[in-house]
XYZ file of N, CA and C in Angstrom:
480
model
N 139.128 70.944 130.497
C 138.227 72.203 130.328
C 139.160 72.994 129.241
N 138.282 73.391 128.062
C 139.292 74.492 127.508
C 138.505 75.640 126.909
N 139.408 77.175 126.988
C 138.865 77.594 127.162
C 138.602 78.393 125.408
N 137.280 79.099 125.617
C 137.296 79.387 124.249
C 136.601 80.993 123.794
N 136.902 81.495 123.037
C 136.652 82.753 122.908
C 136.201 82.711 121.894
N 134.795 83.572 121.347
C 134.008 83.607 119.974
C 133.656 85.105 120.154
N 133.676 86.266 119.117
C 133.569 87.678 119.171
C 132.373 88.187 118.305
N 131.761 89.301 118.433
C 130.956 89.833 117.326
C 131.534 90.856 117.151
N 131.304 90.999 116.334
C 132.558 91.686 115.164
C 131.851 93.023 114.376
N 130.378 92.732 114.195
C 130.055 92.973 112.858
C 130.197 92.788 111.050
N 130.673 91.846 110.647
C 132.158 91.092 109.686
C 130.809 89.971 109.236
N 130.864 89.757 108.209
C 130.123 88.267 107.641
C 131.633 87.520 108.266
N 132.061 86.644 108.557
C 132.776 86.191 109.382
C 133.610 86.588 110.487
N 133.449 85.940 111.391
C 134.654 86.270 112.706
C 134.801 85.223 112.913
N 136.010 84.781 114.092
C 136.641 84.133 114.577
C 136.268 82.771 116.179
N 136.415 81.420 116.182
C 136.119 80.816 117.166
C 137.712 80.512 117.384
N 137.844 80.995 118.365
C 139.877 80.504 119.477
C 139.136 79.184 120.119
N 140.099 78.202 120.165
C 139.840 77.296 121.065
C 141.478 76.996 121.710
N 141.702 77.167 122.434
C 143.715 77.016 122.948
C 144.100 77.811 121.589
N 144.692 76.270 121.184
C 145.882 77.045 120.433
C 145.709 77.195 118.439
N 143.848 76.657 118.422
C 142.911 76.878 117.074
C 142.343 78.086 116.651
N 141.759 78.163 115.577
C 141.752 79.296 115.688
C 140.920 79.520 114.000
N 139.536 79.493 114.279
C 138.477 79.026 113.105
C 137.840 80.284 112.350
N 137.089 79.792 111.280
C 136.255 81.020 111.014
C 134.702 80.028 111.086
N 134.116 81.338 111.929
C 132.866 80.961 112.096
C 131.428 82.519 112.711
N 130.498 82.016 112.333
C 129.945 82.784 112.442
C 128.749 82.840 113.038
N 127.917 83.607 114.110
C 126.005 83.328 114.547
C 125.812 84.475 113.617
N 123.738 83.999 113.956
C 123.043 85.340 112.763
C 123.316 84.633 111.354
N 122.123 85.339 111.445
C 121.867 85.299 109.663
C 121.623 86.704 108.949
N 121.450 86.919 108.211
C 121.025 88.008 106.965
C 121.051 88.525 108.243
N 121.259 90.459 107.948
C 121.716 91.371 108.133
C 122.790 91.649 109.754
N 122.310 90.076 110.610
C 122.394 90.358 111.710
C 123.308 89.064 112.530
N 124.086 88.870 111.062
C 125.137 87.915 111.145
C 126.838 89.030 111.837
N 127.196 88.333 113.477
C 127.519 88.453 114.625
C 127.096 90.123 114.477
N 126.413 90.523 114.218
C 126.230 91.724 114.572
C 125.578 91.953 116.176
N 126.858 92.857 117.068
C 126.173 92.889 118.929
C 125.076 93.205 119.315
N 124.726 94.145 118.597
C 123.288 95.205 118.339
C 121.852 94.372 117.474
N 122.748 93.602 117.256
C 120.948 92.271 117.427
C 121.366 91.287 117.533
N 122.367 90.752 118.869
C 122.130 89.912 119.600
C 120.761 89.091 120.637
N 119.573 90.316 120.782
C 118.046 89.988 121.391
C 117.435 89.652 120.204
N 118.111 89.217 119.645
C 116.852 89.258 118.144
C 116.969 88.092 117.886
N 115.324 87.581 118.292
C 114.708 86.033 117.646
C 115.089 85.174 116.658
N 115.811 84.438 116.668
C 115.540 83.455 115.592
C 116.240 84.231 114.895
N 117.148 85.295 114.397
C 117.932 86.160 113.675
C 119.369 86.044 114.248
N 119.027 87.016 115.379
C 120.340 87.830 115.932
C 121.199 86.572 116.472
N 122.124 86.557 116.427
C 123.950 85.748 117.219
C 124.050 85.819 118.231
N 124.573 84.863 118.489
C 124.263 83.884 120.504
C 124.640 85.621 120.752
N 124.566 85.691 122.243
C 123.772 87.062 123.380
C 125.357 86.580 123.855
N 126.195 87.728 124.034
C 126.916 88.018 124.856
C 126.992 87.023 126.280
N 127.974 86.739 126.721
C 128.472 86.215 127.874
C 129.268 85.032 128.078
N 128.908 83.715 129.268
C 129.841 83.549 129.286
C 129.008 81.746 128.993
N 129.781 80.915 128.131
C 128.477 79.517 127.466
C 129.431 78.381 128.649
N 128.576 76.983 128.685
C 129.559 75.987 128.558
C 129.348 75.255 127.617
N 130.210 74.649 126.832
C 130.438 73.787 125.957
C 130.195 71.695 126.531
N 128.965 71.310 126.319
C 128.664 70.592 126.491
C 128.142 69.532 125.547
N 128.155 68.107 125.261
C 127.076 67.235 124.339
C 125.716 67.782 124.091
N 125.592 68.050 123.137
C 123.439 67.965 122.989
C 123.664 67.151 122.881
N 122.238 67.271 124.425
C 121.035 66.879 124.714
C 119.992 66.517 123.221
N 119.751 65.047 123.473
C 118.952 64.920 121.975
C 117.327 64.246 122.936
N 116.966 63.719 121.651
C 115.171 63.306 122.438
C 114.371 64.476 121.671
N 113.163 64.505 122.027
C 112.251 65.282 120.975
C 111.084 64.657 120.189
N 110.151 64.919 118.997
C 109.512 64.299 118.160
C 110.759 64.589 117.136
N 110.554 63.663 117.004
C 110.936 63.582 115.011
C 112.509 63.510 115.421
N 113.035 63.070 116.702
C 114.335 63.193 116.512
C 114.959 62.318 115.210
N 114.722 61.353 115.850
C 115.879 60.392 114.082
C 116.356 61.451 112.823
N 114.927 61.906 112.696
C 114.679 62.617 111.424
C 115.725 63.675 111.386
N 115.441 64.234 112.756
C 116.553 65.018 113.198
C 118.533 65.703 112.235
N 118.354 64.556 113.268
C 119.759 64.382 114.181
C 120.223 63.425 112.416
N 119.800 62.837 111.654
C 120.307 62.307 110.531
C 119.358 63.041 109.471
N 119.251 64.165 108.956
C 119.069 64.259 107.867
C 120.049 64.600 106.765
N 119.473 64.256 106.005
C 120.460 63.976 104.619
C 120.688 65.509 104.203
N 119.625 65.965 104.346
C 120.441 67.379 104.283
C 120.866 69.055 104.832
N 121.139 67.913 106.404
C 121.782 69.062 107.174
C 123.306 67.918 107.681
N 123.637 68.968 109.380
C 125.121 68.043 109.077
C 124.402 67.423 110.578
N 125.367 65.909 110.673
C 124.772 65.002 111.844
C 124.899 65.621 112.942
N 123.689 65.750 113.886
C 122.911 66.731 114.396
C 123.812 65.563 115.791
N 124.397 64.079 116.178
C 124.568 63.894 116.871
C 126.074 64.762 116.801
N 126.654 64.481 116.402
C 127.832 65.108 117.334
C 128.066 66.754 117.029
N 127.397 67.585 117.022
C 127.209 69.127 118.065
C 127.225 68.895 119.256
N 127.292 70.474 119.488
C 127.717 70.550 120.885
C 126.553 71.669 122.192
N 126.156 71.180 122.131
C 124.791 72.237 123.237
C 125.930 73.348 123.991
N 125.694 74.994 124.238
C 126.433 75.637 124.607
C 125.538 75.972 125.589
N 125.610 76.118 127.182
C 124.667 76.787 128.081
C 125.556 77.602 129.116
N 124.156 78.159 129.002
C 124.604 79.809 129.624
C 124.911 80.084 131.060
N 126.058 80.431 131.141
C 126.618 80.134 133.235
C 125.545 81.843 133.281
N 124.759 81.091 133.243
C 123.050 82.235 133.899
C 122.603 81.917 135.299
N 123.744 81.234 136.232
C 123.234 80.900 137.620
C 121.698 79.280 137.199
N 121.646 79.077 135.807
C 120.726 77.739 136.169
C 121.358 76.759 134.743
N 121.596 75.837 134.916
C 122.142 74.505 133.950
C 120.813 73.992 132.275
N 120.631 75.258 132.418
C 119.166 74.049 131.322
C 119.594 74.944 129.908
N 118.335 74.495 128.956
C 119.260 75.360 127.695
C 118.451 77.002 126.550
N 118.466 77.827 127.829
C 117.870 78.866 127.609
C 118.633 80.055 128.203
N 119.284 80.731 127.252
C 120.162 82.226 127.836
C 119.141 83.376 128.580
N 119.362 84.228 129.630
C 118.469 84.835 130.676
C 119.947 86.073 130.116
N 119.818 86.369 129.197
C 121.429 87.437 128.569
C 120.772 88.261 128.270
N 120.087 88.535 127.575
C 118.838 89.310 127.167
C 117.498 89.606 128.326
N 117.063 90.701 128.405
C 116.485 90.741 129.121
C 114.895 91.280 128.357
N 114.842 91.586 127.444
C 113.338 91.443 126.555
C 113.240 90.102 125.763
N 113.754 89.665 125.446
C 113.261 87.997 124.448
C 114.288 86.932 125.534
N 113.509 85.463 125.205
C 114.030 84.632 125.805
C 114.657 84.002 124.772
N 115.836 83.791 124.809
C 117.087 82.627 123.522
C 117.362 82.035 124.057
N 117.613 81.022 123.790
C 118.481 79.761 124.109
C 118.369 78.077 122.901
N 118.609 76.798 123.226
C 119.389 76.695 122.107
C 120.257 76.563 121.304
N 120.957 77.361 121.919
C 121.895 77.286 121.074
C 123.555 76.775 120.924
N 123.360 75.752 119.567
C 124.705 75.758 119.034
C 126.159 75.300 119.168
N 127.194 74.318 118.530
C 128.084 74.998 118.484
C 128.183 73.560 117.358
N 128.481 74.085 114.997
C 128.234 73.233 115.097
C 129.021 73.428 113.744
N 129.030 72.553 112.624
C 129.863 72.911 111.224
C 128.699 74.314 110.542
N 128.738 74.334 109.680
C 127.705 75.036 109.006
C 127.368 74.113 108.013
N 125.663 74.505 107.700
C 125.032 73.597 106.731
C 124.948 73.554 105.617
N 124.210 72.940 104.775
C 124.577 73.308 103.148
C 123.457 74.261 102.912
N 122.809 75.113 103.791
C 121.340 76.104 103.712
C 122.341 77.393 104.543
N 123.564 77.586 104.977
C 124.789 78.231 105.557
C 123.945 78.938 106.569
N 122.835 79.151 107.324
C 122.466 79.613 108.250
C 122.387 79.607 109.776
N 122.365 80.634 110.827
C 122.210 80.391 111.879
C 121.593 81.171 112.466
N 120.991 80.744 112.944
C 119.707 81.569 114.098
C 120.048 81.319 115.426
N 121.053 81.674 115.545
C 122.195 82.259 117.390
C 122.904 81.464 117.782
N 122.815 79.253 116.561
C 123.814 79.144 117.205
C 125.082 79.641 116.442
N 126.453 78.898 116.659
C 127.460 79.279 116.104
C 128.357 78.519 115.275
N 128.147 78.879 114.162
C 128.479 77.951 113.229
C 130.231 77.701 112.751
N 130.415 77.087 112.663
C 132.452 76.798 111.727
C 132.182 76.982 110.853
N 132.865 77.732 109.794
C 132.485 77.933 108.770
C 132.863 76.155 107.771
N 133.878 75.769 107.940
C 134.986 74.794 107.454
C 134.587 73.151 107.547
N 133.522 72.305 107.679
C 133.723 70.659 108.474
C 135.185 70.085 109.049
N 135.890 70.631 107.949
C 136.981 70.292 108.245
C 137.559 70.936 109.873
N 137.596 72.325 109.680
C 137.526 72.769 111.190
C 137.249 72.498 111.999
N 136.112 72.146 112.285
C 135.133 71.534 112.744
C 135.799 70.537 113.393
N 135.931 69.416 112.867
C 136.108 67.738 112.901
C 137.750 68.650 113.464
N 138.512 69.094 113.484
C 139.553 69.692 114.376
C 139.288 70.342 115.689
N 138.246 71.019 115.798
C 137.633 71.292 116.907
C 136.488 71.062 118.209
N 135.985 70.064 117.198
C 135.662 68.547 118.478
C 136.645 67.514 118.415
N 137.858 67.542 117.547
C 138.407 66.297 118.192
C 139.192 67.066 119.439
N 139.235 68.297 119.339
C 140.279 68.741 120.605
C 139.534 68.736 121.688
N 138.208 69.266 122.162
C 137.213 69.772 122.801
C 136.660 67.958 123.346
N 136.671 67.220 122.720
C 136.713 65.650 122.655
C 137.976 65.390 123.399
N 139.155 65.466 123.681
C 140.552 65.412 124.263
C 141.075 65.657 124.850
N 140.135 67.109 125.170
C 139.969 67.748 126.849
C 140.150 66.897 127.592
N 140.033 67.798 129.251
C 139.975 66.828 130.695
C 138.901 67.516 130.742
N 138.323 66.801 130.978
C 136.537 66.931 130.942
C 136.717 68.419 132.281
N 135.666 69.013 132.693
C 135.791 69.779 134.259
C 134.060 69.807 134.066
N 133.368 70.550 135.010
C 132.006 70.006 135.473
C 131.653 72.043 135.401
N 130.305 71.946 135.290
C 129.739 73.468 135.457
C 129.769 73.707 137.006
N 129.986 74.689 137.610
C 129.847 75.004 139.082
C 128.801 74.566 139.383
N 129.390 73.501 140.867
C 127.824 73.245 141.089
C 127.311 72.495 141.069
N 127.907 70.944 139.946
C 126.742 70.630 139.417
C 127.751 68.929 139.623
N 126.821 68.348 138.633
C 127.621 67.251 137.931
C 127.718 66.925 136.342
N 127.153 67.982 136.631
C 127.578 68.243 134.968
C 128.817 68.292 134.034
N 129.326 67.576 132.671
C 130.470 67.104 133.140
C 130.256 68.118 131.970
N 131.191 69.226 130.948
C 131.457 69.686 130.062
C 133.357 70.094 129.533
N 133.274 70.318 128.028
C 134.349 70.348 127.611
C 135.075 71.993 127.715
N 134.350 72.725 127.726
C 135.158 73.867 128.142
C 133.927 75.187 128.440
N 134.405 76.523 128.088
C 134.285 77.254 128.638
C 133.978 78.614 127.593
N 132.902 79.221 127.279
C 132.997 79.840 125.769
C 132.895 81.482 125.953
N 133.914 82.403 125.815
C 133.074 83.791 126.159
C 133.034 84.314 124.734
N 131.299 84.648 124.828
C 131.344 86.147 123.526
C 131.149 87.120 123.421
N 131.787 87.535 123.097
C 131.796 88.571 123.557
C 132.114 89.959 122.631
N 131.829 91.108 122.357
C 131.518 92.502 121.605
C 133.415 92.757 120.879
N 133.338 93.236 119.865
C 135.359 93.251 118.869
C 135.178 94.585 119.339
N 136.196 94.761 119.904
C 136.985 96.585 119.955
C 138.176 96.843 118.780
N 137.791 97.434 118.231
C 138.099 98.395 116.788
C 139.745 97.885 117.651
């Protein structure tokens, strides 16, 4: 299992670190990109600070086939899910008291260049390198479960 870090640095681009790999990435949209103070804003704020497990993205739901292979998006079958280490194994983060956030993903930057809280790796090539690193790692388990994960991500505020 690999340890990853992502800093909310209040700049248009941050860095995602995974072992020896260090790639440009961002989270959030518009004026809320990588903004620590905006982390609890639903649909525009970045991923909330905390610890997450990196695992295969669950699939399913209505129009799954269209969303996963949409020619105007990236191939969602290659994305990773980020499950909060909040005592429950689900797709909801409980790090914000005011609003429920979740369904955070780790994926390459899409054609629209937006993120609604997911971590978007800026380059497809960098995402492919990160994906290969995670998939080649020793698979771990979310504590007290049988749920497999590739890594543990820490999201925190940058300090100047």
